mmCIF file of C-alpha atoms in Angstrom:
data_model
loop_
_atom_site.group_PDB
_atom_site.id
_atom_site.type_symbol
_atom_site.label_atom_id
_atom_site.label_comp_id
_atom_site.label_asym_id
_atom_site.label_seq_id
_atom_site.Cartn_x
_atom_site.Cartn_y
_atom_site.Cartn_z
ATOM 1 C CA ARG A 1221 0.000 0.000 0.000
ATOM 2 C CA ARG A 1222 2.813 2.403 0.797
ATOM 3 C CA CYS A 1223 4.294 1.722 -2.660
ATOM 4 C CA ALA A 1224 0.991 2.544 -4.347
ATOM 5 C CA ALA A 1225 0.567 5.659 -2.193
ATOM 6 C CA ARG A 1226 4.044 6.936 -3.108
ATOM 7 C CA ALA A 1227 3.419 6.244 -6.805
ATOM 8 C CA ALA A 1228 0.111 8.131 -6.607
ATOM 9 C CA ARG A 1229 1.799 11.144 -4.950
ATOM 10 C CA CYS A 1230 4.296 11.241 -7.805
ATOM 11 C CA GLY A 1231 1.565 11.138 -10.436
ATOM 12 C CA LEU A 1232 2.425 7.610 -11.568
ATOM 13 C CA TYR A 1233 -0.477 5.641 -10.233
ATOM 14 C CA ALA A 1234 -4.178 6.406 -10.210
ATOM 15 C CA GLY A 1235 -5.513 3.510 -8.190
ATOM 16 C CA GLY A 1236 -6.275 -0.151 -8.524
ATOM 17 C CA SER A 1237 -4.246 -2.785 -6.789
ATOM 18 C CA MET A 1238 -0.621 -3.423 -7.522
ATOM 19 C CA SER A 1239 0.318 -7.052 -7.928
ATOM 20 C CA TRP A 1240 3.577 -8.369 -6.544
ATOM 21 C CA LYS A 1241 6.119 -11.088 -6.991
ATOM 22 C CA ASP A 1242 8.069 -12.526 -4.090
ATOM 23 C CA TYR A 1243 11.748 -13.455 -4.314
ATOM 24 C CA PRO A 1244 12.263 -15.668 -1.225
ATOM 25 C CA ALA A 1245 15.980 -16.253 -1.873
ATOM 26 C CA LEU A 1246 16.490 -12.480 -1.633
ATOM 27 C CA SER A 1247 13.799 -11.873 0.990
ATOM 28 C CA GLU A 1248 12.319 -9.248 -1.327
ATOM 29 C CA ARG A 1249 8.985 -8.398 -2.874
ATOM 30 C CA CYS A 1250 8.639 -6.526 -6.171
ATOM 31 C CA TYR A 1251 5.388 -4.594 -6.648
ATOM 32 C CA LEU A 1252 4.200 -4.481 -10.269
ATOM 33 C CA GLU A 1253 1.789 -2.332 -12.237
ATOM 34 C CA THR A 1254 1.389 -1.461 -15.916
ATOM 35 C CA LEU A 1255 -0.094 2.012 -16.294
ATOM 36 C CA PRO A 1256 -2.651 2.966 -18.959
ATOM 37 C CA ASN A 1257 0.118 4.682 -20.979
ATOM 38 C CA GLY A 1258 2.093 1.399 -21.080
ATOM 39 C CA LEU A 1259 4.718 2.426 -18.509
ATOM 40 C CA ARG A 1260 5.617 -0.585 -16.389
ATOM 41 C CA LEU A 1261 6.098 0.442 -12.773
ATOM 42 C CA ARG A 1262 8.248 -1.741 -10.532
ATOM 43 C CA VAL A 1263 8.877 -0.919 -6.863
ATOM 44 C CA VAL A 1264 11.210 -2.880 -4.605
ATOM 45 C CA PRO A 1265 11.175 -1.556 -1.021
ATOM 46 C CA LYS A 1266 14.480 -2.018 0.778
ATOM 47 C CA PRO A 1267 13.865 -1.638 4.537
ATOM 48 C CA GLY A 1268 16.958 -0.530 6.387
ATOM 49 C CA PHE A 1269 18.581 1.098 3.347
ATOM 50 C CA ALA A 1270 19.141 4.860 3.397
ATOM 51 C CA GLY A 1271 19.717 5.142 -0.358
ATOM 52 C CA LYS A 1272 16.933 5.175 -2.911
ATOM 53 C CA PHE A 1273 17.191 4.497 -6.632
ATOM 54 C CA ALA A 1274 14.846 5.046 -9.574
ATOM 55 C CA PHE A 1275 15.444 3.731 -13.094
ATOM 56 C CA LEU A 1276 13.319 4.553 -16.126
ATOM 57 C CA GLY A 1277 14.119 2.456 -19.198
ATOM 58 C CA VAL A 1278 12.684 2.778 -22.689
ATOM 59 C CA ASN A 1279 12.942 0.181 -25.445
ATOM 60 C CA PHE A 1280 14.803 2.424 -27.891
ATOM 61 C CA GLY A 1281 18.539 1.959 -28.207
ATOM 62 C CA SER A 1282 21.447 2.739 -30.469
ATOM 63 C CA CYS A 1283 20.466 0.095 -33.040
ATOM 64 C CA ASP A 1284 16.863 1.303 -33.370
ATOM 65 C CA THR A 1285 15.714 3.491 -36.243
ATOM 66 C CA LYS A 1286 11.947 3.459 -35.568
ATOM 67 C CA LEU A 1287 9.970 4.923 -32.662
ATOM 68 C CA PRO A 1288 6.468 3.854 -31.569
ATOM 69 C CA LEU A 1289 4.051 6.724 -32.178
ATOM 70 C CA SER A 1290 0.258 6.803 -31.804
ATOM 71 C CA GLY A 1291 -0.167 3.070 -32.365
ATOM 72 C CA GLY A 1292 2.182 3.061 -35.360
ATOM 73 C CA TRP A 1293 5.847 3.626 -36.071
ATOM 74 C CA GLN A 1294 7.827 6.745 -36.888
ATOM 75 C CA THR A 1295 11.005 6.158 -38.880
ATOM 76 C CA VAL A 1296 13.965 8.230 -37.782
ATOM 77 C CA PRO A 1297 15.126 10.499 -40.632
ATOM 78 C CA GLU A 1298 17.972 8.805 -42.449
ATOM 79 C CA GLU A 1299 20.334 11.564 -43.511
ATOM 80 C CA HIS A 1300 23.122 9.058 -42.955
ATOM 81 C CA THR A 1301 22.774 5.584 -41.510
ATOM 82 C CA ALA A 1302 25.340 6.264 -38.767
ATOM 83 C CA GLN A 1303 23.509 9.429 -37.701
ATOM 84 C CA SER A 1304 20.057 7.843 -37.578
ATOM 85 C CA ALA A 1305 21.449 4.924 -35.566
ATOM 86 C CA GLY A 1306 22.699 7.471 -33.002
ATOM 87 C CA THR A 1307 19.272 8.996 -32.398
ATOM 88 C CA ALA A 1308 18.746 7.242 -29.046
ATOM 89 C CA HIS A 1309 22.060 8.513 -27.716
ATOM 90 C CA PHE A 1310 21.273 12.004 -28.967
ATOM 91 C CA LEU A 1311 17.878 11.920 -27.225
ATOM 92 C CA GLU A 1312 19.508 10.599 -24.050
ATOM 93 C CA HIS A 1313 21.604 13.763 -23.899
ATOM 94 C CA ARG A 1314 18.765 16.122 -24.841
ATOM 95 C CA MET A 1315 16.448 14.821 -22.098
ATOM 96 C CA PHE A 1316 18.731 16.578 -19.606
ATOM 97 C CA CYS A 1317 17.279 19.894 -20.776
ATOM 98 C CA LEU A 1318 14.103 21.604 -19.562
ATOM 99 C CA PRO A 1319 12.786 24.986 -20.647
ATOM 100 C CA ASP A 1320 12.789 26.378 -17.095
ATOM 101 C CA CYS A 1321 15.719 24.674 -15.343
ATOM 102 C CA ASP A 1322 18.845 22.571 -15.663
ATOM 103 C CA PRO A 1323 17.801 19.073 -14.499
ATOM 104 C CA GLU A 1324 21.330 18.148 -13.395
ATOM 105 C CA ALA A 1325 21.490 21.226 -11.145
ATOM 106 C CA ALA A 1326 17.954 20.516 -9.885
ATOM 107 C CA PHE A 1327 18.856 16.909 -8.970
ATOM 108 C CA SER A 1328 22.008 18.162 -7.271
ATOM 109 C CA SER A 1329 20.053 20.731 -5.246
ATOM 110 C CA LEU A 1330 17.897 17.840 -4.003
ATOM 111 C CA GLY A 1331 21.002 15.905 -2.976
ATOM 112 C CA ALA A 1332 20.629 13.412 -5.829
ATOM 113 C CA GLU A 1333 22.894 12.179 -8.587
ATOM 114 C CA ALA A 1334 21.353 11.579 -12.009
ATOM 115 C CA ASN A 1335 22.691 9.913 -15.119
ATOM 116 C CA ALA A 1336 21.620 8.039 -18.225
ATOM 117 C CA LEU A 1337 22.846 5.319 -20.547
ATOM 118 C CA THR A 1338 22.168 4.034 -24.021
ATOM 119 C CA ASP A 1339 22.878 0.486 -25.085
ATOM 120 C CA TYR A 1340 21.929 -1.336 -28.281
ATOM 121 C CA ALA A 1341 18.262 -1.914 -27.365
ATOM 122 C CA MET A 1342 17.459 0.484 -24.508
ATOM 123 C CA THR A 1343 17.938 3.993 -23.184
ATOM 124 C CA ALA A 1344 17.653 4.548 -19.443
ATOM 125 C CA TYR A 1345 17.544 7.501 -17.080
ATOM 126 C CA TYR A 1346 18.157 7.083 -13.379
ATOM 127 C CA PHE A 1347 18.961 8.777 -10.104
ATOM 128 C CA THR A 1348 20.098 7.915 -6.601
ATOM 129 C CA CYS A 1349 19.275 9.873 -3.468
ATOM 130 C CA THR A 1350 18.835 9.558 0.277
ATOM 131 C CA GLU A 1351 16.164 12.253 0.660
ATOM 132 C CA HIS A 1352 13.547 13.982 -1.503
ATOM 133 C CA PHE A 1353 12.785 10.815 -3.495
ATOM 134 C CA ASP A 1354 9.302 11.972 -4.530
ATOM 135 C CA ASP A 1355 10.631 15.327 -5.801
ATOM 136 C CA CYS A 1356 13.435 13.571 -7.690
ATOM 137 C CA LEU A 1357 10.999 11.117 -9.267
ATOM 138 C CA ARG A 1358 8.729 13.967 -10.387
ATOM 139 C CA LEU A 1359 11.765 15.715 -11.894
ATOM 140 C CA LEU A 1360 12.854 12.555 -13.715
ATOM 141 C CA LEU A 1361 9.364 12.045 -15.147
ATOM 142 C CA ARG A 1362 9.105 15.697 -16.181
ATOM 143 C CA MET A 1363 12.555 15.546 -17.760
ATOM 144 C CA VAL A 1364 11.694 12.599 -20.020
ATOM 145 C CA SER A 1365 8.179 13.816 -20.849
ATOM 146 C CA THR A 1366 9.054 17.451 -21.661
ATOM 147 C CA PRO A 1367 11.572 17.354 -24.490
ATOM 148 C CA CYS A 1368 13.383 20.636 -25.016
ATOM 149 C CA PHE A 1369 15.379 21.172 -28.203
ATOM 150 C CA PRO A 1370 16.676 24.751 -28.330
ATOM 151 C CA PRO A 1371 18.204 25.302 -31.801
ATOM 152 C CA GLU A 1372 21.411 26.781 -30.379
ATOM 153 C CA ALA A 1373 22.085 23.562 -28.445
ATOM 154 C CA MET A 1374 21.484 21.169 -31.345
ATOM 155 C CA ALA A 1375 24.780 21.692 -33.229
ATOM 156 C CA ALA A 1376 26.799 21.542 -30.008
ATOM 157 C CA GLU A 1377 25.059 18.308 -29.014
ATOM 158 C CA ARG A 1378 25.754 16.734 -32.415
ATOM 159 C CA ALA A 1379 29.443 17.552 -31.941
ATOM 160 C CA VAL A 1380 29.491 15.959 -28.463
ATOM 161 C CA ILE A 1381 27.852 12.773 -29.769
ATOM 162 C CA ALA A 1382 30.228 12.631 -32.761
ATOM 163 C CA ASP A 1383 33.210 12.902 -30.383
ATOM 164 C CA GLU A 1384 31.818 10.098 -28.199
ATOM 165 C CA ILE A 1385 31.279 7.884 -31.259
ATOM 166 C CA ASP A 1386 34.870 8.570 -32.392
ATOM 167 C CA GLU A 1387 36.205 7.745 -28.903
ATOM 168 C CA ARG A 1388 34.242 4.488 -28.868
ATOM 169 C CA ALA A 1389 35.572 3.532 -32.302
ATOM 170 C CA ILE A 1390 39.131 4.111 -31.081
ATOM 171 C CA ASP A 1391 38.428 2.034 -27.950
ATOM 172 C CA ASP A 1392 36.994 -0.765 -30.111
ATOM 173 C CA LEU A 1393 40.192 -0.831 -32.163
ATOM 174 C CA ARG A 1394 42.220 -1.311 -28.961
ATOM 175 C CA VAL A 1395 40.293 -4.438 -27.951
#
């Protein structure tokens, strides 16, 4: 019940009853709910732990070139195959931009650390904190649901991504 109440306070959960799955070997219970928008909510309470962690993953990674949109699919513009395949990584970076604040500074002011990652099939955004979990979760959800693409930041972001791709290619050659 406390998990459902916290999710409701954060705007994630509008009622109903969360199901759960027990993991006896770990002495843990995972509460489960799929929201009407398709977001799968998982909550694992950790009594006795001071730290809290939230992870939001989306099934769109560096190998994907199509996004689900309104029951169909939107193909990523293919100026160049390498660029379109980097769309998830580009979006990962751009989600750390809001029209009214810098999300990284906002997380920091709440005593939290935030980061993101992109792999071949998924992009994820996450934070850790010891206090202000509800505020951090609201910020995370606002960050990923309020895309902000100021034109002046677009060219700079493309350059950052290109540098990261070049660094990865050099690292791959070393292996």
